[in-house]
N, C-alpha and C. Protein backbone atom coordinates (compact mmCIF):
# COMPACT_ATOMS: atom_id res chain seq x y z
N MET A 1 -47.10 -48.70 308.21
CA MET A 1 -46.85 -48.06 307.54
C MET A 1 -45.92 -47.81 306.34
N LYS A 2 -44.65 -49.31 306.61
CA LYS A 2 -43.71 -48.97 306.62
C LYS A 2 -44.33 -49.72 304.95
N THR A 3 -44.80 -50.79 305.36
CA THR A 3 -45.16 -51.48 304.28
C THR A 3 -45.08 -50.24 303.25
N PHE A 4 -46.71 -49.39 303.40
CA PHE A 4 -46.63 -48.72 302.20
C PHE A 4 -45.81 -48.16 301.85
N THR A 5 -45.05 -47.56 302.60
CA THR A 5 -44.21 -46.37 302.19
C THR A 5 -42.86 -47.62 300.33
N SER A 6 -42.58 -49.26 301.28
CA SER A 6 -42.26 -49.88 300.32
C SER A 6 -42.74 -50.28 299.53
N PHE A 7 -43.90 -50.05 299.37
CA PHE A 7 -44.36 -50.42 297.96
C PHE A 7 -43.83 -49.31 296.78
N ALA A 8 -45.14 -48.24 297.64
CA ALA A 8 -44.25 -46.48 297.69
C ALA A 8 -43.31 -46.95 296.52
N VAL A 9 -42.28 -46.66 297.06
CA VAL A 9 -40.37 -45.88 296.76
C VAL A 9 -40.34 -48.21 295.42
N SER A 10 -40.82 -48.73 296.31
CA SER A 10 -41.50 -50.53 294.74
C SER A 10 -41.59 -49.89 293.39
N MET A 11 -43.01 -48.88 293.44
CA MET A 11 -44.09 -48.36 292.28
C MET A 11 -43.34 -47.20 291.53
N VAL A 12 -42.56 -46.05 291.38
CA VAL A 12 -42.53 -45.32 291.53
C VAL A 12 -40.64 -45.48 290.40
N LEU A 13 -39.97 -47.01 291.60
CA LEU A 13 -38.57 -47.61 290.22
C LEU A 13 -39.31 -48.66 289.71
N ALA A 14 -40.14 -48.62 288.95
CA ALA A 14 -40.88 -49.09 288.84
C ALA A 14 -41.38 -48.89 287.79
N SER A 15 -42.48 -47.42 287.94
CA SER A 15 -42.54 -47.15 286.68
C SER A 15 -41.97 -46.16 285.68
N ALA A 16 -39.89 -45.51 286.41
CA ALA A 16 -39.06 -45.58 285.80
C ALA A 16 -38.92 -45.88 285.13
N ALA A 17 -38.59 -47.28 285.44
CA ALA A 17 -37.84 -48.47 284.32
C ALA A 17 -38.64 -48.60 283.21
N LEU A 18 -39.79 -48.45 282.92
CA LEU A 18 -40.24 -48.01 282.29
C LEU A 18 -40.04 -47.82 280.61
N PRO A 19 -39.94 -45.88 280.57
CA PRO A 19 -39.52 -45.48 279.95
C PRO A 19 -37.66 -45.93 279.31
N ALA A 20 -37.58 -45.89 280.75
CA ALA A 20 -35.34 -46.47 279.25
C ALA A 20 -35.91 -47.34 279.12
N MET A 21 -37.25 -48.17 278.82
CA MET A 21 -37.43 -50.31 278.55
C MET A 21 -37.18 -49.07 276.99
N ALA A 22 -38.56 -48.66 276.69
CA ALA A 22 -38.52 -48.30 275.61
C ALA A 22 -38.37 -47.21 274.58
N GLY A 23 -37.48 -46.57 275.64
CA GLY A 23 -36.31 -46.09 274.89
C GLY A 23 -35.10 -46.60 274.00
N THR A 24 -34.25 -47.86 274.14
CA THR A 24 -34.29 -48.22 274.05
C THR A 24 -34.85 -49.23 272.08
N HIS A 25 -35.16 -49.57 272.57
CA HIS A 25 -36.35 -49.92 271.30
C HIS A 25 -36.09 -48.80 270.59
N ASP A 26 -36.72 -47.87 271.08
CA ASP A 26 -37.18 -46.43 270.17
C ASP A 26 -35.93 -46.28 269.48
N ARG A 27 -34.21 -46.60 270.24
CA ARG A 27 -33.41 -45.81 269.62
C ARG A 27 -32.49 -47.64 268.59
N GLU A 28 -32.87 -48.43 268.82
CA GLU A 28 -33.22 -49.43 267.64
C GLU A 28 -33.96 -49.37 266.56
N ASN A 29 -35.16 -49.40 266.48
CA ASN A 29 -35.96 -48.26 265.29
C ASN A 29 -35.65 -47.38 264.76
N LEU A 30 -35.01 -46.16 264.99
CA LEU A 30 -34.90 -45.51 264.23
C LEU A 30 -34.11 -45.56 263.98
N ALA A 31 -33.21 -46.89 264.09
CA ALA A 31 -31.93 -46.87 263.53
C ALA A 31 -31.62 -47.23 261.91
N GLN A 32 -32.55 -48.43 262.21
CA GLN A 32 -33.08 -49.17 261.36
C GLN A 32 -33.95 -48.38 260.61
N CYS A 33 -34.83 -48.31 260.71
CA CYS A 33 -35.09 -46.67 259.52
C CYS A 33 -34.38 -46.23 259.31
N LYS A 34 -33.80 -45.37 259.61
CA LYS A 34 -32.71 -44.52 258.51
C LYS A 34 -32.01 -45.43 258.24
N SER A 35 -31.28 -46.23 258.26
CA SER A 35 -30.97 -47.24 257.66
C SER A 35 -30.90 -48.20 256.17
N GLU A 36 -33.02 -47.56 256.09
CA GLU A 36 -33.41 -48.07 255.17
C GLU A 36 -33.47 -46.78 253.91
N LEU A 37 -33.35 -45.81 254.88
CA LEU A 37 -34.31 -43.99 254.27
C LEU A 37 -32.68 -44.55 253.06
N ARG A 38 -31.77 -44.51 253.92
CA ARG A 38 -30.27 -44.15 253.54
C ARG A 38 -29.90 -44.93 251.77
N LYS A 39 -30.73 -46.36 252.22
CA LYS A 39 -30.87 -47.32 251.08
C LYS A 39 -31.45 -46.81 250.22
N VAL A 40 -32.36 -45.68 250.28
CA VAL A 40 -33.87 -44.98 249.43
C VAL A 40 -33.33 -43.93 248.83
N PHE A 41 -33.08 -42.45 249.99
CA PHE A 41 -32.77 -42.09 249.23
C PHE A 41 -31.22 -41.46 250.25
N GLY A 42 -30.09 -42.45 249.26
CA GLY A 42 -29.03 -42.06 249.57
C GLY A 42 -28.23 -41.94 251.01
N ASP A 43 -27.38 -42.09 250.43
CA ASP A 43 -26.29 -41.74 252.52
C ASP A 43 -25.94 -40.15 253.19
N SER A 44 -26.41 -39.58 251.80
CA SER A 44 -26.00 -37.27 252.65
C SER A 44 -27.79 -36.38 252.76
N THR A 45 -29.00 -37.89 253.01
CA THR A 45 -29.92 -37.81 253.52
C THR A 45 -29.87 -37.59 254.59
N THR A 46 -30.86 -36.72 254.57
CA THR A 46 -30.49 -35.46 256.98
C THR A 46 -31.98 -36.54 257.50
N MET A 47 -32.11 -37.01 257.78
CA MET A 47 -33.42 -36.83 258.63
C MET A 47 -33.63 -35.97 260.42
N LYS A 48 -35.11 -36.01 260.18
CA LYS A 48 -35.24 -35.53 262.18
C LYS A 48 -36.83 -36.21 261.89
N LEU A 49 -35.86 -36.65 263.16
CA LEU A 49 -37.22 -37.78 264.23
C LEU A 49 -38.44 -36.71 264.63
N LYS A 50 -39.40 -36.96 263.87
CA LYS A 50 -41.41 -36.25 264.22
C LYS A 50 -42.07 -36.33 264.92
N SER A 51 -41.58 -38.25 265.46
CA SER A 51 -42.42 -37.93 266.50
C SER A 51 -42.96 -39.78 266.43
N ILE A 52 -42.98 -40.64 267.75
CA ILE A 52 -43.20 -41.77 267.82
C ILE A 52 -44.33 -42.55 268.53
N LYS A 53 -45.51 -43.20 268.22
CA LYS A 53 -46.57 -43.63 268.06
C LYS A 53 -45.90 -45.14 268.34
N ARG A 54 -46.58 -45.82 269.70
CA ARG A 54 -46.00 -47.41 270.12
C ARG A 54 -47.10 -47.96 269.95
N SER A 55 -47.59 -49.15 269.18
CA SER A 55 -48.49 -50.62 270.04
C SER A 55 -48.47 -51.45 269.90
N ARG A 56 -48.83 -52.85 269.79
CA ARG A 56 -49.12 -53.87 270.38
C ARG A 56 -47.62 -54.29 268.75
N ASP A 57 -48.74 -54.28 267.88
CA ASP A 57 -47.78 -54.38 266.28
C ASP A 57 -46.78 -54.07 266.45
N GLY A 58 -46.04 -53.10 266.85
CA GLY A 58 -44.93 -52.14 266.55
C GLY A 58 -44.59 -51.12 266.65
N ALA A 59 -43.79 -50.15 266.36
CA ALA A 59 -43.53 -48.61 266.24
C ALA A 59 -43.65 -48.34 264.73
N HIS A 60 -44.52 -46.84 264.71
CA HIS A 60 -44.83 -45.77 263.73
C HIS A 60 -44.31 -44.88 263.68
N MET A 61 -43.45 -44.39 263.23
CA MET A 61 -41.78 -43.06 263.45
C MET A 61 -41.86 -41.88 262.03
N ARG A 62 -42.60 -41.30 262.69
CA ARG A 62 -42.58 -40.30 261.01
C ARG A 62 -41.69 -39.73 261.10
N ILE A 63 -40.58 -39.62 259.96
CA ILE A 63 -39.46 -39.26 259.92
C ILE A 63 -39.44 -37.95 258.70
N LYS A 64 -38.58 -36.98 258.77
CA LYS A 64 -38.71 -35.71 257.98
C LYS A 64 -38.03 -36.10 257.14
N THR A 65 -37.33 -36.30 255.99
CA THR A 65 -36.31 -36.82 255.09
C THR A 65 -35.78 -35.30 254.37
N MET A 66 -34.19 -34.64 254.19
CA MET A 66 -34.24 -34.10 253.54
C MET A 66 -32.91 -34.68 252.35
N PRO A 67 -32.88 -34.98 251.41
CA PRO A 67 -32.57 -35.29 250.36
C PRO A 67 -31.32 -34.36 250.09
N SER A 68 -30.19 -34.92 249.83
CA SER A 68 -28.38 -33.13 248.68
C SER A 68 -29.48 -33.23 247.70
N GLY A 69 -29.91 -32.13 247.20
CA GLY A 69 -30.47 -32.04 245.84
C GLY A 69 -31.90 -32.17 245.62
N GLY A 70 -32.56 -32.32 247.35
CA GLY A 70 -34.09 -32.45 246.03
C GLY A 70 -34.54 -31.96 247.51
N GLU A 71 -36.30 -32.90 247.96
CA GLU A 71 -37.50 -31.10 248.40
C GLU A 71 -38.23 -32.43 249.70
N SER A 72 -37.51 -32.13 251.12
CA SER A 72 -37.62 -32.39 252.07
C SER A 72 -39.14 -34.37 251.43
N GLN A 73 -39.44 -34.45 251.94
CA GLN A 73 -40.57 -35.50 252.53
C GLN A 73 -40.65 -35.77 253.41
N MET A 74 -42.36 -36.37 253.86
CA MET A 74 -42.64 -36.64 255.31
C MET A 74 -42.25 -38.18 255.44
N ILE A 75 -41.49 -39.14 255.78
CA ILE A 75 -42.42 -40.74 255.49
C ILE A 75 -42.12 -41.26 256.86
N THR A 76 -42.89 -41.99 256.88
CA THR A 76 -43.62 -43.29 257.52
C THR A 76 -43.18 -44.71 257.32
N CYS A 77 -42.85 -44.53 259.32
CA CYS A 77 -41.26 -46.26 259.08
C CYS A 77 -42.23 -46.65 260.33
N TRP A 78 -42.54 -47.81 260.17
CA TRP A 78 -42.99 -48.29 260.73
C TRP A 78 -42.14 -49.26 261.08
N VAL A 79 -41.93 -49.95 262.42
CA VAL A 79 -41.25 -51.53 262.66
C VAL A 79 -42.36 -51.93 263.55
N ASP A 80 -42.34 -53.23 262.72
CA ASP A 80 -44.02 -55.09 263.57
C ASP A 80 -42.60 -55.21 264.61
N SER A 81 -43.95 -55.37 265.02
CA SER A 81 -42.66 -56.20 266.59
C SER A 81 -42.28 -57.91 266.40
N GLU A 82 -41.88 -58.00 264.72
CA GLU A 82 -41.14 -58.88 264.10
C GLU A 82 -39.65 -58.56 263.87
N GLY A 83 -39.94 -57.13 264.06
CA GLY A 83 -38.61 -56.56 263.30
C GLY A 83 -38.30 -55.78 261.56
N ALA A 84 -39.12 -56.66 260.97
CA ALA A 84 -39.30 -56.17 259.68
C ALA A 84 -39.80 -54.58 259.48
N THR A 85 -39.09 -54.04 258.56
CA THR A 85 -39.52 -52.31 257.63
C THR A 85 -40.89 -51.84 256.69
N ASN A 86 -41.82 -51.57 256.75
CA ASN A 86 -42.11 -50.87 255.94
C ASN A 86 -41.97 -49.11 255.70
N MET A 87 -42.67 -49.02 255.03
CA MET A 87 -42.03 -46.97 254.61
C MET A 87 -43.07 -46.98 253.37
N VAL A 88 -44.01 -45.39 253.57
CA VAL A 88 -44.88 -45.19 253.02
C VAL A 88 -44.16 -43.75 253.29
N ASP A 89 -44.62 -42.26 251.88
CA ASP A 89 -45.05 -41.30 252.16
C ASP A 89 -46.35 -40.90 252.32
N LYS A 90 -45.92 -40.27 252.38
CA LYS A 90 -47.72 -38.83 253.16
C LYS A 90 -48.63 -39.24 251.92
N GLU A 91 -48.62 -39.55 251.54
CA GLU A 91 -49.40 -40.40 250.08
C GLU A 91 -49.85 -41.87 250.36
N GLY A 92 -49.45 -42.10 251.55
CA GLY A 92 -49.29 -43.58 251.04
C GLY A 92 -49.38 -44.50 250.60
N VAL A 93 -47.41 -44.79 249.21
CA VAL A 93 -47.14 -44.52 248.69
C VAL A 93 -45.37 -45.19 249.14
N ALA A 94 -46.10 -46.68 248.52
CA ALA A 94 -44.90 -47.93 249.29
C ALA A 94 -43.46 -47.53 249.13
N LEU A 95 -42.53 -46.66 249.67
CA LEU A 95 -40.70 -46.94 249.33
C LEU A 95 -40.36 -48.28 250.10
N GLY A 96 -39.11 -48.78 249.36
CA GLY A 96 -38.37 -49.39 248.58
C GLY A 96 -37.06 -49.60 248.53
N ALA A 97 -36.23 -50.41 249.00
CA ALA A 97 -34.54 -50.24 248.64
C ALA A 97 -34.57 -50.62 246.87
N PRO A 98 -34.27 -50.11 245.88
CA PRO A 98 -34.29 -50.72 244.31
C PRO A 98 -33.01 -51.75 244.75
N ASP A 99 -33.33 -52.72 243.80
CA ASP A 99 -33.13 -54.37 244.09
C ASP A 99 -32.16 -53.81 242.59
N TYR A 100 -31.34 -54.07 242.03
CA TYR A 100 -30.58 -54.89 240.89
C TYR A 100 -29.91 -55.42 241.22
N GLU A 101 -30.82 -56.18 240.43
CA GLU A 101 -29.61 -58.26 240.16
C GLU A 101 -29.19 -57.69 237.66
N THR A 102 -29.31 -58.63 237.83
CA THR A 102 -28.91 -58.34 236.28
C THR A 102 -29.68 -59.73 235.54
N SER A 103 -29.87 -60.79 237.00
CA SER A 103 -30.72 -61.80 236.45
C SER A 103 -31.31 -61.45 235.93
N ASP A 104 -32.89 -60.24 236.29
CA ASP A 104 -34.25 -60.32 236.00
C ASP A 104 -34.20 -58.75 235.42
N LYS A 105 -33.07 -58.85 234.53
CA LYS A 105 -33.01 -58.71 233.91
C LYS A 105 -34.13 -58.46 232.03
N VAL A 106 -34.50 -57.94 230.92
CA VAL A 106 -35.54 -58.11 230.38
C VAL A 106 -34.67 -57.61 228.49
N SER A 107 -34.53 -58.26 228.27
CA SER A 107 -34.02 -57.74 226.20
C SER A 107 -34.17 -57.14 225.77
N MET A 108 -34.39 -56.88 224.87
CA MET A 108 -34.92 -57.07 223.50
C MET A 108 -34.36 -57.49 222.61
N THR A 109 -33.29 -57.75 222.85
CA THR A 109 -32.53 -58.02 221.95
C THR A 109 -32.10 -59.64 222.05
N ASP A 110 -32.77 -59.97 223.06
CA ASP A 110 -32.59 -61.61 222.96
C ASP A 110 -34.01 -62.43 223.33
């Protein structure tokens, strides 16, 4: 009976630790997605997490974004297991932060 009790207690403790570990990864992934969304929509954008789906490949998060002066959009942000972020809107169009490099500009006068 003592063995069964110690086994049951260890199983309860182990199952309680898993969600806590998943929660820290979710917070990190959400912070990463929010920083990428702020690059796209601006710093005054408010965001609300709607859902999280976890898999071996990473985490899919649906985030409702509300840019100031614009319409709200539902964005799916995927953080893969290696830490790379991919974002798409509800139509599946990929989003990315604009890169402004003057070396890539094309001019009609040159």
